[in-house]
Structure formats: structure tokens, C-alpha cells
Short mmCIF file of C-alpha atoms in Angstrom, two decimals:
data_model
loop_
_atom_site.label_atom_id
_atom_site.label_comp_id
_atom_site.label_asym_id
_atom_site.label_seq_id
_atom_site.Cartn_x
_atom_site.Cartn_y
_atom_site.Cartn_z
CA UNK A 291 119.90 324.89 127.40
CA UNK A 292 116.94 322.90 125.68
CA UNK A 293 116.42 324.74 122.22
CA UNK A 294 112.58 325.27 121.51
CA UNK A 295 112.13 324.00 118.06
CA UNK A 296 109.26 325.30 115.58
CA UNK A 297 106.98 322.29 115.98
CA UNK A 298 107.28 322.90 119.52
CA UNK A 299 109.33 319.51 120.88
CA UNK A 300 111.87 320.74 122.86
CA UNK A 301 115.63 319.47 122.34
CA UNK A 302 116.57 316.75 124.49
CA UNK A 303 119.31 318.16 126.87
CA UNK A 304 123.00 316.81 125.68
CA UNK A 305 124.68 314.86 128.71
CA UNK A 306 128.05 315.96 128.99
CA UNK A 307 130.41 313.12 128.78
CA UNK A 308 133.84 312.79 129.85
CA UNK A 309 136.23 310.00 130.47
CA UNK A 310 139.86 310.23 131.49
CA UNK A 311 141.39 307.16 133.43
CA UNK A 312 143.22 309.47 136.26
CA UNK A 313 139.89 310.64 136.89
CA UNK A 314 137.72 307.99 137.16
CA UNK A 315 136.46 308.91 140.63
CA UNK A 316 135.41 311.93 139.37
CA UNK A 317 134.36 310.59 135.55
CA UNK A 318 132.47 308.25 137.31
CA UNK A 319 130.33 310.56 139.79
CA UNK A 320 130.08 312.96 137.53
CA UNK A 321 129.03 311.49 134.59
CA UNK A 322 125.10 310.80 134.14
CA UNK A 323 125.70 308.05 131.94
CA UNK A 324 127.76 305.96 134.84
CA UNK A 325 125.72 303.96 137.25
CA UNK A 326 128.85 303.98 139.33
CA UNK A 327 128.90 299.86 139.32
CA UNK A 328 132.88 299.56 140.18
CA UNK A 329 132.29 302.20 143.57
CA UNK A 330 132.74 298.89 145.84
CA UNK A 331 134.97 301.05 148.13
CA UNK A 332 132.91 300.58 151.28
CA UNK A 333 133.57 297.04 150.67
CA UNK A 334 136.92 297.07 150.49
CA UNK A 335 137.50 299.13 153.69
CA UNK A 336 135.04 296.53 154.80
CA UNK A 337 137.22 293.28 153.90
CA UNK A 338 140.11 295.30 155.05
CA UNK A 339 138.39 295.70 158.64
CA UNK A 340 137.25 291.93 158.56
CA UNK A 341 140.32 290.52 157.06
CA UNK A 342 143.37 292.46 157.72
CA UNK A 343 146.53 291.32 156.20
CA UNK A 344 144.75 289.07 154.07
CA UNK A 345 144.16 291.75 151.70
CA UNK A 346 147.56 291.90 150.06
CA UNK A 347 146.61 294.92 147.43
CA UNK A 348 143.90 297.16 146.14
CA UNK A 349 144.16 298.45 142.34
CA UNK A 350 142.27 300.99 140.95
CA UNK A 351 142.19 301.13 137.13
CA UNK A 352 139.59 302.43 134.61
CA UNK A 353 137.39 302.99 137.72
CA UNK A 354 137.42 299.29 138.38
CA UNK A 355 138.20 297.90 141.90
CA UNK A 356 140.50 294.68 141.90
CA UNK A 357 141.70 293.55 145.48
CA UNK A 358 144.26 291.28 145.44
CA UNK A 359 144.35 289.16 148.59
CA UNK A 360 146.12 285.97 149.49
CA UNK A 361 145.53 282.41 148.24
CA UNK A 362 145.08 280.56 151.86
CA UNK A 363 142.29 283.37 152.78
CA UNK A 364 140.23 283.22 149.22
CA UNK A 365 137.63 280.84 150.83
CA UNK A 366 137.00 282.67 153.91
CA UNK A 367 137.00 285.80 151.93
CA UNK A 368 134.50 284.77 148.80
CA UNK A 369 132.14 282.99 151.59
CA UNK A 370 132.19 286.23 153.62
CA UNK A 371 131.77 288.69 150.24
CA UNK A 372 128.59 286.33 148.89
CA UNK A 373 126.70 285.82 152.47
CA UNK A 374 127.67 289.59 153.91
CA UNK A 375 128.18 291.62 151.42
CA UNK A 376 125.50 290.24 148.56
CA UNK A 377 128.25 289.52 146.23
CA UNK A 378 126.26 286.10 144.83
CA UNK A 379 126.67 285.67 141.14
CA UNK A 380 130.81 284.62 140.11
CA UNK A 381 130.51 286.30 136.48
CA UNK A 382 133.74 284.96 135.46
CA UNK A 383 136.76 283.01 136.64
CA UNK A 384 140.66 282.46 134.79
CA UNK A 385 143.86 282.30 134.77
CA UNK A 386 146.55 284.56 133.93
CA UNK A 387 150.15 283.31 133.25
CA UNK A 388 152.03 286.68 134.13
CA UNK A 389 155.64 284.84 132.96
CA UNK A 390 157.60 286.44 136.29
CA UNK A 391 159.84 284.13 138.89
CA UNK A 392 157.92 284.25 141.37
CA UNK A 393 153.77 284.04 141.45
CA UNK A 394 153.86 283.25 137.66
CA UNK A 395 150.02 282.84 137.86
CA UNK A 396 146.99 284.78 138.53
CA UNK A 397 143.83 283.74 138.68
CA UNK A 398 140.70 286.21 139.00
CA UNK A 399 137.11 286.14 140.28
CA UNK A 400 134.77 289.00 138.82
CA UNK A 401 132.22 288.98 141.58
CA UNK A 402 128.42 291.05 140.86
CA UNK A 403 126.21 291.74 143.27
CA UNK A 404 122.56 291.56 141.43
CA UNK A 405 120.65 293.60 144.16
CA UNK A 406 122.74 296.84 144.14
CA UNK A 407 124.74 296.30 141.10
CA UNK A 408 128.34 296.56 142.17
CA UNK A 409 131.14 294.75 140.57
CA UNK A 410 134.35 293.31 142.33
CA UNK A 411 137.68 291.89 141.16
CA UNK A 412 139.33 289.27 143.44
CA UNK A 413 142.77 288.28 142.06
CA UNK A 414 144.32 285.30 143.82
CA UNK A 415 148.65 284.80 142.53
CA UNK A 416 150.22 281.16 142.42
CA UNK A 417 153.20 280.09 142.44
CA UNK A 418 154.96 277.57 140.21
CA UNK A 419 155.88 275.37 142.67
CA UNK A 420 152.58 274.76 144.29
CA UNK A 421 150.21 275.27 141.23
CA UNK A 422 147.47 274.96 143.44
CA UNK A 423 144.58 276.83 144.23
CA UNK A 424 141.30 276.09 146.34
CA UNK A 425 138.44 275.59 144.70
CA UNK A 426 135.22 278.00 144.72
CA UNK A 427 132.82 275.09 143.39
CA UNK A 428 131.40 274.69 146.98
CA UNK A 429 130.74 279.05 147.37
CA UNK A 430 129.65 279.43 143.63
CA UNK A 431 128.76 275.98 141.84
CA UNK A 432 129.28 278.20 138.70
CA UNK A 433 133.50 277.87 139.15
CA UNK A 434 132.94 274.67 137.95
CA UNK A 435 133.33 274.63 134.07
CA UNK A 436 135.68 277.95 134.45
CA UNK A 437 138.10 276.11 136.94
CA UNK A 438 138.64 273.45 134.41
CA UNK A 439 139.35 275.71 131.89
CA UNK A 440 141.93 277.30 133.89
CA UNK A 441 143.32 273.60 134.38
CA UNK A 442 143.36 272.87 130.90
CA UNK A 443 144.75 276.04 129.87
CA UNK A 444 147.33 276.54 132.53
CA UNK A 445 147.48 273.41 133.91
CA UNK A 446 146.35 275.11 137.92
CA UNK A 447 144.90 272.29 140.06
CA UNK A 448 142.06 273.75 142.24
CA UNK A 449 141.85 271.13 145.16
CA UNK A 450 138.66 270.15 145.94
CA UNK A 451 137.10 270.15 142.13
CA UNK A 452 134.07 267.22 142.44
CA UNK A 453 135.22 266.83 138.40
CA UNK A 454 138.78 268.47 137.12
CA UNK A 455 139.01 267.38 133.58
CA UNK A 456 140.07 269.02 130.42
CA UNK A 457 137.23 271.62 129.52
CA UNK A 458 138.39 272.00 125.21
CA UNK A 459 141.64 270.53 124.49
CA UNK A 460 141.21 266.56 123.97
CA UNK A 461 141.39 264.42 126.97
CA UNK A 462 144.74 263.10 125.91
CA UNK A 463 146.52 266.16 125.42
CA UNK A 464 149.70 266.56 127.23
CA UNK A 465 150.02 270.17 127.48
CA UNK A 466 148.82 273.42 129.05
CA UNK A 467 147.90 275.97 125.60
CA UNK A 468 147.81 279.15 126.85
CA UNK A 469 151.53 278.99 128.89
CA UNK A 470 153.50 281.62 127.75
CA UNK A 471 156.52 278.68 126.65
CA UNK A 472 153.46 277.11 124.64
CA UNK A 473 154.34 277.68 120.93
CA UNK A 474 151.70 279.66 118.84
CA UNK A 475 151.12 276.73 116.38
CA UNK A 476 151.03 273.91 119.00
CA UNK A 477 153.75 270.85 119.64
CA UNK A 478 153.27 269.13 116.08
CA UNK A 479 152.30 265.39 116.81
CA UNK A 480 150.65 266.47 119.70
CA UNK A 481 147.57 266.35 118.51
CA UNK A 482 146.17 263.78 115.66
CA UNK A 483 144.26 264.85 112.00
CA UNK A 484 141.70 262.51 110.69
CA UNK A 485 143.01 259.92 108.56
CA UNK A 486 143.51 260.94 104.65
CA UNK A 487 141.26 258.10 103.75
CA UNK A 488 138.73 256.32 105.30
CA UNK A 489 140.62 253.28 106.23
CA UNK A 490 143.93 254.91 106.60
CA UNK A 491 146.16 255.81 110.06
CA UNK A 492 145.73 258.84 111.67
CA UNK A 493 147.93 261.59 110.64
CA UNK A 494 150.44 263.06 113.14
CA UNK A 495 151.89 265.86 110.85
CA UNK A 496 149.69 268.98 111.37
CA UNK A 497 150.79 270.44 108.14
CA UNK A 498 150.47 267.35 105.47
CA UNK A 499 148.86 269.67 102.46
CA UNK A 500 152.42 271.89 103.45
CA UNK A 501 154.46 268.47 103.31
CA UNK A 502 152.95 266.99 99.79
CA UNK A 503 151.10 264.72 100.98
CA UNK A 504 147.68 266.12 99.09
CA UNK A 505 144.60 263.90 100.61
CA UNK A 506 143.60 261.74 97.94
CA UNK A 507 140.04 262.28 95.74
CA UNK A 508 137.41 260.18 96.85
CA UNK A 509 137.74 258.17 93.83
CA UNK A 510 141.08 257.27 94.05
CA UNK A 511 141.20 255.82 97.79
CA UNK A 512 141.86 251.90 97.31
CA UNK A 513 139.40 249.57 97.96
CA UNK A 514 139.48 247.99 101.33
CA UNK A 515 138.04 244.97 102.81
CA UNK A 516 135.16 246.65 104.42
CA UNK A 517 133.78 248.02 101.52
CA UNK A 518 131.60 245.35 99.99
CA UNK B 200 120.29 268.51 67.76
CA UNK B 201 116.57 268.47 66.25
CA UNK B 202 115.47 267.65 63.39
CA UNK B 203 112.24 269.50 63.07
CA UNK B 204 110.31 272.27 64.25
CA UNK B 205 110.04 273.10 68.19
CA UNK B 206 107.55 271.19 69.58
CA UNK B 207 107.26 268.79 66.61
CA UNK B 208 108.03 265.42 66.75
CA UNK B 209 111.89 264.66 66.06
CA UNK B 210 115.09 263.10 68.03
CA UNK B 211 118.16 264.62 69.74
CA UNK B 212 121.17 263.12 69.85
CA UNK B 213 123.96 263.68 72.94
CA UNK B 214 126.05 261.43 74.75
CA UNK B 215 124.58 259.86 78.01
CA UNK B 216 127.95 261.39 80.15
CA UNK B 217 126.47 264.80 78.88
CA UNK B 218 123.18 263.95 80.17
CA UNK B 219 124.22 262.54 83.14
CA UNK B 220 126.75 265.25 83.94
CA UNK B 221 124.37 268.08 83.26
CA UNK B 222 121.76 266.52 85.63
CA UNK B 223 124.43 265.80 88.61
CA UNK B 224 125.40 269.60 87.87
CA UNK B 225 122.17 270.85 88.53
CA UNK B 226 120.94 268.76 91.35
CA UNK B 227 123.88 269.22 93.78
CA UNK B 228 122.21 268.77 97.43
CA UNK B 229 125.05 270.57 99.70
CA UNK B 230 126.49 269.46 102.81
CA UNK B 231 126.37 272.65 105.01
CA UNK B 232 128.97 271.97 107.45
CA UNK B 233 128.63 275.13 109.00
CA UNK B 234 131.24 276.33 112.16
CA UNK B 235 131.19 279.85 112.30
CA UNK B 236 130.29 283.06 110.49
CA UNK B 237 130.82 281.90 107.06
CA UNK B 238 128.02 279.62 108.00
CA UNK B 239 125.42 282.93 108.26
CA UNK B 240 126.72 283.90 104.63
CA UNK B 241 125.49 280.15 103.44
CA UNK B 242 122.51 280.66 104.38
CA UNK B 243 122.09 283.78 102.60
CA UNK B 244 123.18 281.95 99.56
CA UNK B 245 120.23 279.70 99.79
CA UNK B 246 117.99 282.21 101.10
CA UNK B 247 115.53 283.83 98.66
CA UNK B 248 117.72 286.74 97.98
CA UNK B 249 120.18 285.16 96.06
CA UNK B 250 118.83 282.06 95.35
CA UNK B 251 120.81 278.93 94.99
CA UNK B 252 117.56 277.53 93.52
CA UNK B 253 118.37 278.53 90.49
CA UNK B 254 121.61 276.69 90.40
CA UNK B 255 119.58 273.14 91.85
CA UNK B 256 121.19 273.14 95.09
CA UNK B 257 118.87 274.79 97.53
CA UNK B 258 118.27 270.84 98.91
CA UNK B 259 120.64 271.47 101.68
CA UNK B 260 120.96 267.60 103.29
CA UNK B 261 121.80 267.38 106.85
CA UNK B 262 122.53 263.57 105.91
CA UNK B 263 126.11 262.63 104.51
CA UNK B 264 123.82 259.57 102.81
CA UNK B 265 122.20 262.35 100.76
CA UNK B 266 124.07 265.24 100.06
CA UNK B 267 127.29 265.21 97.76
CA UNK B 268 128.53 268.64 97.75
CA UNK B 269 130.14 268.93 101.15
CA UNK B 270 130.46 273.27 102.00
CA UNK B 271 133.22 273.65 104.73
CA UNK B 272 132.47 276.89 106.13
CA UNK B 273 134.07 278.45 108.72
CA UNK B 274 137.17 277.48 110.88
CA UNK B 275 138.06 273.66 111.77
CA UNK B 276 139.61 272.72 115.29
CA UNK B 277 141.80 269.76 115.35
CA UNK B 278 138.85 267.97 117.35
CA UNK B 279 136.34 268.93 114.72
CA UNK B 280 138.17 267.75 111.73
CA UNK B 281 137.93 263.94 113.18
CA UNK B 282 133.89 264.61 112.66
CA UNK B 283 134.11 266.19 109.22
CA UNK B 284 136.21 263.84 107.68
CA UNK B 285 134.07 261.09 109.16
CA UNK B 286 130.99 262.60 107.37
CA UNK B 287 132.74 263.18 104.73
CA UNK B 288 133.52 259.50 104.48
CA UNK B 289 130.03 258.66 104.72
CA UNK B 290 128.91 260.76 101.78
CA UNK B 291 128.42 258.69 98.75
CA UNK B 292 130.19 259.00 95.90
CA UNK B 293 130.68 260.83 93.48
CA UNK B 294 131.12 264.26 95.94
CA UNK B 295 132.74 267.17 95.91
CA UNK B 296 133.85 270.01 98.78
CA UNK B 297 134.16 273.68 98.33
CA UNK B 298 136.08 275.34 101.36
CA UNK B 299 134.63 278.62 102.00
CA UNK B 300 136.56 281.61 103.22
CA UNK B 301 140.14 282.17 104.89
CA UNK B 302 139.72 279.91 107.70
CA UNK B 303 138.61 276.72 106.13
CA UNK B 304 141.11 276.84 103.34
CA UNK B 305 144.47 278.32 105.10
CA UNK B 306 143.06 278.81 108.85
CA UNK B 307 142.86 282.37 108.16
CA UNK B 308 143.57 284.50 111.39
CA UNK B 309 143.41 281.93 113.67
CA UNK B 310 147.05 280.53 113.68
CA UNK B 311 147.06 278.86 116.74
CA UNK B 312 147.32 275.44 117.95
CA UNK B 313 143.56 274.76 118.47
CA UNK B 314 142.96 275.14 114.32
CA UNK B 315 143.78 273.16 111.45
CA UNK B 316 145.80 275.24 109.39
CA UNK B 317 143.33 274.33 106.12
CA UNK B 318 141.11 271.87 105.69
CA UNK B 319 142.78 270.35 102.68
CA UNK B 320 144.85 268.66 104.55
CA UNK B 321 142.87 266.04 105.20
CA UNK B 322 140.02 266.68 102.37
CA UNK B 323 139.98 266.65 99.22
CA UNK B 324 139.04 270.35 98.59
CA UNK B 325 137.83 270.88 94.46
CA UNK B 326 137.29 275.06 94.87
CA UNK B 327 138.50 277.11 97.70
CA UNK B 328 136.23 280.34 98.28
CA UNK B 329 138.67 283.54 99.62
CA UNK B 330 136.87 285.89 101.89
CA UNK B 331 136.44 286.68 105.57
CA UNK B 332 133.56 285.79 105.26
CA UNK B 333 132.95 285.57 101.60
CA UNK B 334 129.85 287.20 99.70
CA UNK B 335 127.16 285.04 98.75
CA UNK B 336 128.06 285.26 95.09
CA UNK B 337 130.88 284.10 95.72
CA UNK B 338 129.74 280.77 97.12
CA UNK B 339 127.94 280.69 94.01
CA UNK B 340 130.41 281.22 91.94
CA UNK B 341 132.50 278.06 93.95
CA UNK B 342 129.29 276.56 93.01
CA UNK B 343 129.33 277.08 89.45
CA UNK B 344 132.91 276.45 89.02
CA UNK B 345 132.19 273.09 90.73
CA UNK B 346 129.39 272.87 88.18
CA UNK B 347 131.89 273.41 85.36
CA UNK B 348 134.17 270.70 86.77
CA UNK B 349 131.61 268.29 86.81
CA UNK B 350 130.58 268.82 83.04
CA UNK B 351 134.35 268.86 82.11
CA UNK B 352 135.61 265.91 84.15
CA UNK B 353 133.18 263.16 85.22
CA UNK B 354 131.99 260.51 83.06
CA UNK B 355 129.95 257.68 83.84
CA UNK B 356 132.74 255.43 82.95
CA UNK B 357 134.82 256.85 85.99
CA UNK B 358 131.69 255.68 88.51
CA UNK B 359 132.39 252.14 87.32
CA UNK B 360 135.93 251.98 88.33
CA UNK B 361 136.35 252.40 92.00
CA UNK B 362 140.07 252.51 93.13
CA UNK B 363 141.42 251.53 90.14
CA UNK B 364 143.59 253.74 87.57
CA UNK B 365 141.01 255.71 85.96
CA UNK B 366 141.21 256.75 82.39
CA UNK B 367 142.05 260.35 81.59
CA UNK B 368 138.86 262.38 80.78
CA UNK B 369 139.29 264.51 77.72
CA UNK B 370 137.52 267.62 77.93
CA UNK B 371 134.32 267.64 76.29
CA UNK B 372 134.51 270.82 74.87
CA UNK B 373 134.37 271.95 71.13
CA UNK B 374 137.75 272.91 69.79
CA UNK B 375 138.82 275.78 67.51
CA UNK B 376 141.63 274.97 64.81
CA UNK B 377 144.81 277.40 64.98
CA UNK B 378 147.62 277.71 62.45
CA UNK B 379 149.69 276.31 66.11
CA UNK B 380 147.37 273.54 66.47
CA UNK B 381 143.89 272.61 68.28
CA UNK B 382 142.76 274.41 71.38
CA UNK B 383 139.94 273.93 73.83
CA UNK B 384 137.94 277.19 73.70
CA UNK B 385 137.37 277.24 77.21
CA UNK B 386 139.93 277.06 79.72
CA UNK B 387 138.68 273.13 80.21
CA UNK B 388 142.68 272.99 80.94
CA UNK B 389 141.93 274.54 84.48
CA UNK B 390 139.99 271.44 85.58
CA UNK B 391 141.73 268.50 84.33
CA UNK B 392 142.92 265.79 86.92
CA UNK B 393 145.79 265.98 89.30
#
């Protein structure tokens, strides 16, 4: 109940809040605070109507909705969610290396739908062997940067790309950094440090200060034929 | 030291490396090579707050041809470090570097394969600032120990000889006799050279 205070403002009413994961439905309607953005359930019985056994699974944690569904179906699916169901704006896009036998990688879609303000997980899983995933660049032209992180970081090939290069690592890098097999500090040699002088060779060991080899003063690098 | 009176006419009488030391000291124009939060703490440093101008060095030069105090502040990926150093390179001489805060000098929390583990190893760093990120005083106390180096260890004879074996520096510092023998009464010893 509002108190009434001497000056005569009244109390703004407290807002219960509660959160508990098991009861998220309930958390979620309940709870003024919650605009109820992850109740896509009438989209999901939706797909599941449209789709059928393209919709492999449908996870409920935290109150958020992911649907897992299967790789061969993600076009049809993503065209179908963004001209149906109003699902335009791809807020994010990566990979997951889940480090099992079989469909070691994951790769998810957080969908949003701007007019209504829903929010939708798509998960697609990849196998080893095939590392390959269509591309979205064609339904969302914002996949593009995010699908060539997910190449560079996991080395997944999403066919179709107008422009699959390395998004951060340098172009020459051989490897995929965020593997689980990756080591923490990176294949030494892999990558090159700046030269210790100006007109020296580039230096391969990633640990040279570690090594001894302390990077000269300025005045003591030797004088070379290009200074003049 | 004068001969007469303040304000009167007289002479002083120093040593031109003195001179020329005390001016580089006060007129070092950083570098800020600023990637990442340390960078927001350097520019509180030169801010009005605390004032770097007191010290000479709020001229921050975003030209390598005019700066010669190079600040590394904040982490350094393997594909960054090919640009620093080549800045570095084109700063003139004589210049010095101060690494500020965990991740410049050791790589700090991010041990990972995207981040050179310190930025020594391919600089040559004179003071390294601890810190995540560190205050502003103590950027300028990195500056004023770099300010002490300079005093202590450059000499105008050292600018002549460029890649050649260079003359150890003694310390110009006075000297207080002990019945064990003659000691520097600063701890000059810190800075001489490697």
C-alpha cells in the first residue's frame, strides 16, 4: 500500500520481483518488470506446424526459447521466420565447438523481431566431417562479418559466402583459435613479432624477453645501410 | 652558482649535459599509443586534474617524427605490435617508452594466443607502470622516474655516437664520503645502463 508521506507525495508502489529459472513462465508473466520478449511460443508451434520434423528440439532455459532444427532446413526456415513471422533483424551469429563425437559444432542465430519485440534462438549442429553450413548472407546481409568470424574461429565453411576470409586472426594464419585442441597461448611460431630492430628479421619466438633475448635500446641498434 | 645578488648581473656555471638533460626532461612530448582502458587513465593524466603540464609533457604528438616518449597503454595483439614497433622505429632519437599497466608489460589477464605476452619483447621498455588500469599518478610517477633517468644517464656525448660502444655515463650526482668509501646519495645506481 502507497504510504502518504507528510509533504503529501505519495510512495511509489514497490514492484514485487521474483526470479527463479524453473519458473520462468510464471516469473515472466508475473513480473511487471518483464516485457515477456522470449514468449515466442506461438511461433514455435507455428514452425512446428509449417516445418515438421525439421524442428529437431525446443529448449527452454532462463525463459529463453532456443529451437534447434536441422542444418539442410535452416534456409527455408530463417526465410520463412523473417518474411512470416517478422523476425527481420539477425542480432548475432557464432559458433560453438561443443568437443562431443558427433555434431562437435553449433552454430546459433539470435533472431529479434523489432515490431513486437520477441526474441528467438535458432541453433543449427555440424558435424566434423562436413564442416559446412549454408550461408544466411542472402536472408540477413548482416551474417556476413559474423560468418567469417565463425570461419576464422572454428574454421566452419558457410557455402555460399560472396567473401569468406579471416575476420581477426592474420590472413596467413593456419589455425582455427577458439577449437577446444587450440592451446591457450597459441602454436609458438605461428604467428610473427616485429623485428627487435628496425632492420632486423622478424621474430618467431613469442616469448623472446622470457628467452634473453632483451630488445636492444634505440641507441645501441647498429647502423645499417639505409640510415644515411 | 651566482655570484651576486638575484637579479643582479653575474654568471652561472653548469655543464651543457646538465642543461641539455634538464631541458629534454622537461619537454617530453608523449607518444600516446593508446589500445584500451589504460588509454582513458592517460588522458586523465594530461587532463587538467592532474596535470602533466607541470611535468612539460602535456604536448601529446600523434607524430612518431615529434614525440619521444612513446606511452604503451593498454594490451598489444600480435597484429598490433607490427604497427607499434614500426612507429616506434620512426620516432627520433633519443626516446624512451613507459609500458603502462598489467597488459602492456606482462599481458596481464589476457593470456591467450591473440596477445603479446609484454611488450618488452620487442621494445625497449625504460619504466613499466603496474596497475589494471593504473592511477594517473602513477603514470606520473613512470614519468618522473623517466625524468630521473634522463638527468642520470644521457649526455650529449652519447647523441654523437650512434651504434657504436658508448662510454659508460657516471652518475652526475654529488657524493657523500663514508668511512667504507664514496656513495652516490641517490639511488643513481637504479638507472645505470644494462
Amino acid at each position: 500500500m502507497p504510504e502518504k508521506l507528510t509533504n503529501g507525495i505519495k510512495a511509489p508502489k514497490t514492484l514485487p520481483f521474483e526470479f527463479v529459472p524453473q519458473e520462468a513462465e510464471t516469473a515472466v508473466l508475473n513480473n511487471p518488470h518483464a516485457k515477456a520478449t522470449t514468449l515466442v511460443d506461438d511461433v514455435l508451434d507455428a514452425m512446428e506446424a509449417s516445418f515438421g520434423t525439421a524442428v529437431l528440439e525446443r529448449v527452454v532455459y532462463a525463459g529463453e526459447r532456443t529451437v534447434r532444427i536441422s542444418t539442410d532446413s535452416l534456409l527455408e526456415i530463417c526465410t520463412w521466420l523473417k518474411e512470416t513471422q517478422g523476425f527481420t533483424y539477425l542480432a548475432d551469429l557464432a559458433g560453438i565447438d561443443r568437443f562431443t563425437e558427433e555434431d562437435r559444432y553449433e552454430v546459433f542465430y539470435n533472431l529479434v523481431n523489432m515490431t513486437k519485440g520477441k526474441r528467438l534462438r535458432v541453433v543449427i549442429r555440424i558435424d566434423e566431417e562436413s564442416m559446412t553450413a549454408p550461408t544466411l548472407c542472402d536472408i540477413f546481409p548482416a551474417a556476413n562479418w559474423n560468418e567469417r568470424e565463425a570461419w576464422d574461429m572454428f574454421g566452419l565453411r558457410f557455402e555460399g559466402h560472396p567473401d569468406l576470409r579471416r575476420m581477426f586472426m592474420p590472413e596467413d594464419f593456419e589455425y582455427h583459435p577458439l577449437r577446444k585442441e587450440f592451446p591457450l597461448l597459441g602454436v609458438p611460431g605461428s604467428m610473427a613479432l616485429p623485428p627487435q630492430v628496425p632492420t632486423g628479421e622478424l621474430t618467431q619466438d613469442p616469448f623472446p624477453a622470457a628467452h634473453g633475448s632483451k630488445t636492444p635500446w634505440s641507441f645501441e641498434e647498429v647502423e645499417s645501410e639505409d640510415d644515411v | 652558482m651566482g655570484q651576486e645578488l638575484p637579479l643582479q648581473e653575474g654568471f652561472l656555471t653548469t655543464r651543457v649535459d646538465a642543461v641539455v638533460n634538464w631541458a629534454r626532461s622537461n619537454s617530453l612530448m608523449p607518444m600516446p599509443m593508446g589500445l584500451a582502458c589504460c588509454a582513458i587513465e592517460m588522458m586523465a593524466f594530461a587532463a587538467p586534474k592532474y596535470d602533466v603540464a607541470r611535468f612539460g609533457s602535456e604536448a601529446m604528438r600523434f607524430s612518431p617524427r615529434q614525440a619521444d616518449l612513446m606511452i604503451v597503454a593498454g594490451w598489444v595483439s600480435y597484429k598490433m605490435a607490427h604497427t607499434i614497433r614500426r612507429v616506434w622505429d620512426q620516432m627520433a632519437d633519443p626516446k624512451w617508452c613507459i609500458s603502462m599497466g598489467a597488459c602492456a608489460s606482462s599481458g596481464g589477464m589476457h593470456r591467450c594466443y591473440g596477445v603479446v605476452q609484454g611488450c618488452d619483447n620487442f621494445l625497449p621498455v625504460d619504466v613499466y607502470i603496474p596497475g589494471c588500469p593504473p592511477r594517473p599518478e602513477a603514470v606520473i610517477h613512470a614519468l618522473m622516474d623517466i625524468q630521473e633517468k634522463i638527468r642520470n644517464q644521457y649526455s650529449i656525448e652519447q647523441d654523437g655516437i650512434y651504434g657504436r660502444d658508448m662510454p659508460v655515463v657516471a652518475a652526475n650526482r654529488p657524493t657523500i664520503v663514508t668511512p667504507d668509501g664514496e656513495h652516490a646519495i641517490s639511488p643513481a645506481g637504479l638507472y645505470t645502463q644494462r
